[in-house]
CSV table of C-alpha atoms and ligand atoms in Angstrom, one decimal:
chain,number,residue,atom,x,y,z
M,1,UNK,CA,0.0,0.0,0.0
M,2,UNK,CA,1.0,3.6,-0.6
M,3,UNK,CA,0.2,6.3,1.0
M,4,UNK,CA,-0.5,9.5,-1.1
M,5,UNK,CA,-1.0,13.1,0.4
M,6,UNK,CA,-2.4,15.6,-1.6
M,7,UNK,CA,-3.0,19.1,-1.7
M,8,UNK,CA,-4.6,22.5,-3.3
M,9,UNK,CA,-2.0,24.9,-4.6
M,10,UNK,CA,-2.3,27.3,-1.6
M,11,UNK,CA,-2.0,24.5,1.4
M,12,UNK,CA,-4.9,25.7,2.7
M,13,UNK,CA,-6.5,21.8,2.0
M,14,UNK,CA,-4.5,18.6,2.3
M,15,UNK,CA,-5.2,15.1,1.5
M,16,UNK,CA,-4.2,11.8,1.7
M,17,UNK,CA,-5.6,8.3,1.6
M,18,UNK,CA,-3.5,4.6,0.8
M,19,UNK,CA,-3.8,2.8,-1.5
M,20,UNK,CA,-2.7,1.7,-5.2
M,21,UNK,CA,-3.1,4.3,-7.9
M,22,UNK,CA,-2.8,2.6,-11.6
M,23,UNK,CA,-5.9,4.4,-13.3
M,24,UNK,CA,-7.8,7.5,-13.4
M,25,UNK,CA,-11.4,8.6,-14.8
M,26,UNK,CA,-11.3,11.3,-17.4
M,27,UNK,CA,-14.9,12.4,-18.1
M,28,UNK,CA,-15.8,14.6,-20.8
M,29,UNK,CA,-19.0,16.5,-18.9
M,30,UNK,CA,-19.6,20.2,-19.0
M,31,UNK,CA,-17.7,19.8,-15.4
M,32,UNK,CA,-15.0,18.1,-15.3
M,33,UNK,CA,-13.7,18.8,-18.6
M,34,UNK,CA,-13.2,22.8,-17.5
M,35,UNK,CA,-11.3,21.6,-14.6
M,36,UNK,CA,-9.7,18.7,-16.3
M,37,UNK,CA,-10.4,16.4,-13.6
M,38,UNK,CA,-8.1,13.3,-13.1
M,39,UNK,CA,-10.5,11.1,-10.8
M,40,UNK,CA,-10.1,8.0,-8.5
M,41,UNK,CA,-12.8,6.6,-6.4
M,42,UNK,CA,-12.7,5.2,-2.7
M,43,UNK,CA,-15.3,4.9,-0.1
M,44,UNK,CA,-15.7,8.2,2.2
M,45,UNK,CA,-14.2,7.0,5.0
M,46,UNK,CA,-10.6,6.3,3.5
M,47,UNK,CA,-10.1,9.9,2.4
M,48,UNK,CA,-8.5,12.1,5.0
M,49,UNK,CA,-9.1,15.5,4.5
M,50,UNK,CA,-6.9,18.5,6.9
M,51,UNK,CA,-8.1,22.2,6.3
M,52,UNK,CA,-8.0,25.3,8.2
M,53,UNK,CA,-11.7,26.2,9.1
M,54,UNK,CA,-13.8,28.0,6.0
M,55,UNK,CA,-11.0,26.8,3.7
M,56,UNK,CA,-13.5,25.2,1.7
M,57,UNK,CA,-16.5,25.8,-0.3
M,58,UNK,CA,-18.1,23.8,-2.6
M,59,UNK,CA,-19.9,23.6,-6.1
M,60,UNK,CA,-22.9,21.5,-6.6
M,61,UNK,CA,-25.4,21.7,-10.1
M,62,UNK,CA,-27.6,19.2,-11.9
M,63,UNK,CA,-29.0,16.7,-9.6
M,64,UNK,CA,-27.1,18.5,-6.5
M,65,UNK,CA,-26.0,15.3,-5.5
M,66,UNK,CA,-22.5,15.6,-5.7
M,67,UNK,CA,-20.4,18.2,-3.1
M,68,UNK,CA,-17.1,19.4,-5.4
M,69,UNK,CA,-15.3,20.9,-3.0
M,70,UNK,CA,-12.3,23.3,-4.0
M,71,UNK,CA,-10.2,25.8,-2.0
M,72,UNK,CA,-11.8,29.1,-1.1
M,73,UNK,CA,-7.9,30.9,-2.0
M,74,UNK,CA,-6.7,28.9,-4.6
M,75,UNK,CA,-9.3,27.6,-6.2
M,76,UNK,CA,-8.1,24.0,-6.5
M,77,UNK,CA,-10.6,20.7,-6.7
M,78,UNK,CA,-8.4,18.4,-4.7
M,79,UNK,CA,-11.4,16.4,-3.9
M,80,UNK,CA,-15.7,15.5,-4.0
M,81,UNK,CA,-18.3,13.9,-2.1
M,82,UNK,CA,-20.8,11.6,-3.3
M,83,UNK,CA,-23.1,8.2,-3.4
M,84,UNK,CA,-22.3,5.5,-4.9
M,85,UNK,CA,-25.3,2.4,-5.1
M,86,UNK,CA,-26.4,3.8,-1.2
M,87,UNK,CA,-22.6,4.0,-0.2
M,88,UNK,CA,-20.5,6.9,0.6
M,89,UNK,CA,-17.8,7.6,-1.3
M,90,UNK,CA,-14.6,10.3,-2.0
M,91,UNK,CA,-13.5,11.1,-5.6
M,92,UNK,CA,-9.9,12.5,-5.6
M,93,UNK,CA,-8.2,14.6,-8.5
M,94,UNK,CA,-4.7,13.0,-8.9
M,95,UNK,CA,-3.8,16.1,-10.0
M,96,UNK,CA,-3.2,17.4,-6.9
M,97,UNK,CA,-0.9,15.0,-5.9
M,98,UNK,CA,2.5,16.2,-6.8
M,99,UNK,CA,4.2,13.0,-6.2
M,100,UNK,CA,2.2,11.0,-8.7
M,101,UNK,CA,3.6,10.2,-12.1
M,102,UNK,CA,0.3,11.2,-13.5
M,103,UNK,CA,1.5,10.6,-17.1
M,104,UNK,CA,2.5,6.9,-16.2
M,105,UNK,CA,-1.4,6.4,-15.3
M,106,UNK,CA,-4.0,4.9,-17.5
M,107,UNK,CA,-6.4,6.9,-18.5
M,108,UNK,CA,-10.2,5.3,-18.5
M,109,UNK,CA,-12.4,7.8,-20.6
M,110,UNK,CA,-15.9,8.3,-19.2
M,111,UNK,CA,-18.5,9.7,-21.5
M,112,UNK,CA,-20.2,12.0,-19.1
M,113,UNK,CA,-21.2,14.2,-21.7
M,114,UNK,CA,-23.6,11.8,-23.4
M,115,UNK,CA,-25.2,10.9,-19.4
F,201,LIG,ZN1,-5.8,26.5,-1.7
């Protein structure tokens, strides 16, 4: 297991879960193409998330289902909240985890677009 600790580009939010990273979810939607989301999924519980109080606000549209939280200073998505068949889960952008070879990752396209 590895342990990967992310962050937004100010500090302000930090990250980190274990775990293996050999893919990531690239979706084409009105969303996460703009802020060319790199996304892996785990269940809520096995994110940690540290940030300063108010560090945080976060986007919701569509169905308002889904809590895309991003860094009130920098602006950064490090991570989201959502459901998943009744369970909780964390979506993470790899991009904010400097030490990731993101370019050595497979990329699994999701058509979100066409949803
Ligand atoms: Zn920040």
């Amino acid at each position: 297991m590895t342990t990967y600790e992310g962050s937004c580009h100010c500090g302000a939010v930090k990250i980190s879960f274990e775990g293996e990273i050999d893919t990531a979810m690239v979706c084409n939607c009105s969303h996460c193409r703009r802020k060319g989301y790199m996304l892996t999924f785990m269940p809520a519980d096995a994110l940690k998330v540290e940030s300063a109080d108010g560090a945080l606000s976060s986007y919701k549209f569509h169905k308002k289902v889904i809590d895309h939280t991003f860094c009130k200073t920098c602006g950064c998505a490090t991570h989201g909240w959502g459901e998943m068949n009744g369970n909780k889960m964390a979506a993470v952008n790899l991009r904010c985890i400097p030490a990731l070879d993101i370019d050595a990752i497979a990329i699994q396209k999701v058509d979100g677009a066409s949803f």
